[in-house]
Amino acid sequence: MKFNMHSRGSIAIGLKVNALVEPMGIDTREPMLSWHMSNCARGAEQYAYRVQVATSIIALRHSEPDMWDTDMIREPSQCVKYAGAPLQSATRYYWRIRVWDHRGVSSAWSDPVMFETAMFDEDEWHAKWIRMPADMRAKNPTTVPVFRKELLMVRRARWAAMYISGLGYQEVYINGVKVGESLLDPCNGNHDKTIYYTTYDVSDAFRAGRNCITGMVGQGWESGEPAFIMKLHIIYSNDSEEIFSTDETWDCRPSHIISSSIYQGEEADRRIEDNEWYQPVLHISEEWEKAETVEVPGRLVARTQPAIECIETIAPKLITQPQPGLWLFDFGQNIAGRCKLRVDCQGGTKLLMKHSELLNYDGTICTDNLRTAAATDTYTCRGHGVEEWEPRFTYHGFRYVQIENFEGTPTQRTLTAQVIHTRLEPKGYFSCSDPLLNKIYANSIWGYRDNYHSIPTDCPQRDERMGWLADAHIAADMAMHNFDMEAPFSKYLDDIAETMNADGALPDTVPTYHGTQPGDIMWTIAYHIIAWDLYRHTGHVHILEKHYDKLRLHVMSLITRYDNYNLPECKYGDWIALEKTPKDFINHCALLQMVNLQKKISSAVKNEGDVAFFSEWSETIGKNINSLHYNINRCMYANGSELSYALPIMLNIVPEGDYVRLEKNFIRQINRVREGHLSTGFVGTKPLFESLMKIGELDLALSMVTDVNYPSWGYQVAMGASTIWELWNYATGNDMNSHNHPAQGFIASWLMQTIGGIRLDEETAGWEHFTIKPHLWGNLTNAESIVETAKGRVSCKWEMLDKCYPDKKLRGMNITVQIPIGSTASVYIPKYGRRRPEIKLDGKRAYRSGRVMASQKDIISGCDSGNYVCLELTNGTYEFEVI
Ligand code: BGC
């Protein structure tokens, strides 16, 4: 091939380092660099790439990269591990890439993007953990401490980075200005082992002369005393360097935050706050004492995922006064976050803000389902004019807020809701002509966002908000369809791996606050499901390689116990199901699912010995399930519940000759016994819908989704839901009845796969090959689904046309698909009632009577396939018309 250096064609875009855009503060010596190609001409490919890394943009521009130059690598791969000169701590690097396409045409260089390293070794910190001195703490047992230190800077900084962490949520201010956008930092994890820190670029935050750094630490997820650590690394304009860090010379005093708790809320008395906390002063007052240093067990590790931030602000939709002295704000959406208060009240006025998801009949808030969480923020006004306040170290799950003790009439600006969660980058979209389906999709997305607080949580409102592993894996694939989850889930896989004990047992919750270890298999299977799904979505085998030994150890720990008739207890069964399914059966199916995943993972990392080993175990466990739980005469599993059919279908263990009869029994169970409703619970509903997709019963499944009668997602919408619930019924009591539980929101990606038609292949990873097969359901007239995949945009948009063909009986249809460079797809075009449809591409005949027209070079092959015409396509954008 001849190489042409002219810059035309596709370019590399979406450059990431460790799956993050321009990350500040990575601590891996060999980061992964990745990119994808801009969508371009049909059939284009990435034939080769060249990466350059340098310590300055100028070096890159002069093509003199001082760190790494790969030269031309003839590979289609879109991810490479850094292998240049050793990276240094606390250094900014820049990189760029150019690619060559299938014709040997080189792209332009991408714009340079940066990444900055933090500290590779913990002993580079040179900082001490500090906390409130013991005597002060004894007098102020719940108060948030404020730490303060002045610095004299002889000249301006050329570059400055601040590394911050806390045991408990912390915030830091430089001369009164908050450092960074992140909230509720540090990111949650297994604090006794790993404490994440955040790196900020503070190069422009200081002035020459005296400066004041202020730190505050609330309770967060820590049960112990709040502690704080910070290191500031400065390079001055004359290239001299200086380090400032926390130690016993810092001053400390109780802040105006009298208490702060994730569940209970925050109480602040603004009369206490003083300017001297934030600004340099000549003499500080006597309330300050020197901070105490403390040893902390966890290892400091750089945060490896996006921060928690305020994502959007919502104004109240309705303000009412259900009772004298009570004002009720309805934000119209169940969110995770808190409120910003803007008032002009007399000094000493104590305002109470109580949060809830639900209302009582009299229009006041109903907090019964929060259990012991008070979810109340209290603010005592300073007086003298308008004051704004927002709690710092708590968040709530709510749609309604009730203010008490407010004098006068509130306005739209009195309270605004701040939506706060991990900044997940959106990458999915679904919409169709049915508003109910759109609302179900939107509720799922809201629920997922609300529940990502450094880790996937079960709910954002009651006294729980934990990393229950089943909740994490049930919605994992839907999350990967709709958000860029590579960094967040890579971090969560690390968190899970860290909790594994020496025998390979995993707990039910990560970080572990509840449950047992070993946990329920349907919960601990999260490790395998998330690792496998992440690999399928990204194609990044290093994720599996990194976790391989621990994944194997976990499944082996269960196989050994299985062999000894001692599997961990199936504690939760099909939690919250309306129709019970025997726990023993669920447990064995969960183990089989995990063994099957381990087999696939072994194959992906090319461990053939393990593939054979786990194939044998898969067969053994499958046979045992059939001999223990299969009733041959009645052609049914376990107790014949919906889940009893769904699991074996999903796991492919139904005896060959029985399939047709078993499917019939399954459908009969749904239609006759359950009257067309789902009856499954927490872990059973996803297998139910997966098995219905597998056997092609999509119309039935969709009627179960959209039924506005209990139980279904449609019922939730009919009852006014703006998120997905924990229970199928509308419950309000003091029990397990969260109205914002993201797990059953898995249905969002099920809709993208069925009506939207975009289906990731089981056999290939990273969207190398996928299927587009939209299901035209009921009276739908259009639908659109988009996934920004690891290879680029995949989309499918279909719409019925007003024109009718042929003989004016059947409506025509347009279908447009996008296939990114590096992918091929099997595109199933609905015949929509026609026996022999004609398909046009770009207005020209492309397929007719089972044949692809010879002139259509971009269509690899095509054939009739039941109600569809299946075309094999290479990348590109294709607009088809079915006539
Ligand atoms: C959580 C669930 C979780 C369960 C265990 C609940 O309290 O909210 O989502 O998976 O406990 O069954």
Tab-separated table of N, CA, C and O and ligand atoms in Angstrom, residues 458 462 464 468 470-471 523 572 575 682 726 736 741, ligand 1:
chain	number	residue	atom	x	y	z
A	458	ASP	N	-28.506	1.904	45.665
A	458	ASP	CA	-29.841	1.301	45.530
A	458	ASP	C	-30.940	2.351	45.524
A	458	ASP	O	-31.960	2.172	44.874
A	462	ARG	N	-33.717	7.046	51.467
A	462	ARG	CA	-33.893	6.548	52.824
A	462	ARG	C	-32.542	6.263	53.489
A	462	ARG	O	-31.480	6.584	52.920
A	464	GLU	N	-30.277	4.276	53.546
A	464	GLU	CA	-29.552	3.165	52.931
A	464	GLU	C	-28.527	3.686	51.925
A	464	GLU	O	-27.368	3.834	52.243
A	468	TRP	N	-25.539	-1.963	46.829
A	468	TRP	CA	-26.034	-3.341	46.777
A	468	TRP	C	-25.688	-3.897	45.400
A	468	TRP	O	-26.016	-3.300	44.380
A	470	ALA	N	-26.647	-6.478	43.529
A	470	ALA	CA	-27.644	-6.869	42.514
A	470	ALA	C	-28.158	-5.624	41.814
A	470	ALA	O	-28.290	-5.590	40.586
A	471	ASP	N	-28.408	-4.595	42.601
A	471	ASP	CA	-28.892	-3.346	42.014
A	471	ASP	C	-27.892	-2.851	40.966
A	471	ASP	O	-28.272	-2.350	39.907
A	523	TRP	N	-26.300	-11.586	44.018
A	523	TRP	CA	-25.753	-10.240	44.281
A	523	TRP	C	-24.282	-10.200	43.846
A	523	TRP	O	-23.875	-9.329	43.112
A	572	TYR	N	-32.050	-13.629	49.483
A	572	TYR	CA	-33.099	-12.701	49.057
A	572	TYR	C	-34.040	-13.288	48.002
A	572	TYR	O	-35.089	-12.722	47.742
A	575	TRP	N	-36.272	-11.249	45.256
A	575	TRP	CA	-36.683	-10.159	46.155
A	575	TRP	C	-37.810	-9.329	45.565
A	575	TRP	O	-37.749	-8.949	44.403
A	682	PHE	N	-36.986	-8.523	41.944
A	682	PHE	CA	-35.759	-7.772	41.753
A	682	PHE	C	-34.814	-8.400	40.746
A	682	PHE	O	-34.386	-7.764	39.790
A	726	GLU	N	-38.998	0.832	43.717
A	726	GLU	CA	-38.473	-0.428	44.256
A	726	GLU	C	-39.531	-1.532	44.176
A	726	GLU	O	-39.249	-2.659	43.777
A	736	MET	N	-39.757	-0.909	53.065
A	736	MET	CA	-38.955	-0.892	51.841
A	736	MET	C	-39.852	-0.430	50.697
A	736	MET	O	-40.487	-1.266	50.067
A	741	HIS	N	-35.585	3.644	42.752
A	741	HIS	CA	-34.712	2.475	42.792
A	741	HIS	C	-34.340	2.135	41.351
A	741	HIS	O	-35.205	1.727	40.586
B	1	BGC	C1	-32.109	-2.594	48.924
B	1	BGC	C2	-32.185	-3.438	47.710
B	1	BGC	C3	-31.191	-4.536	47.932
B	1	BGC	C4	-31.776	-5.340	49.043
B	1	BGC	C5	-31.239	-6.671	49.327
B	1	BGC	C6	-32.599	-3.406	50.069
B	1	BGC	O1	-32.686	-2.748	51.244
B	1	BGC	O2	-32.743	-1.395	48.795
B	1	BGC	O3	-32.208	-2.793	46.526
B	1	BGC	O4	-30.747	-5.196	46.838
B	1	BGC	O5	-31.910	-4.596	50.207
B	1	BGC	O6	-32.284	-7.476	49.155
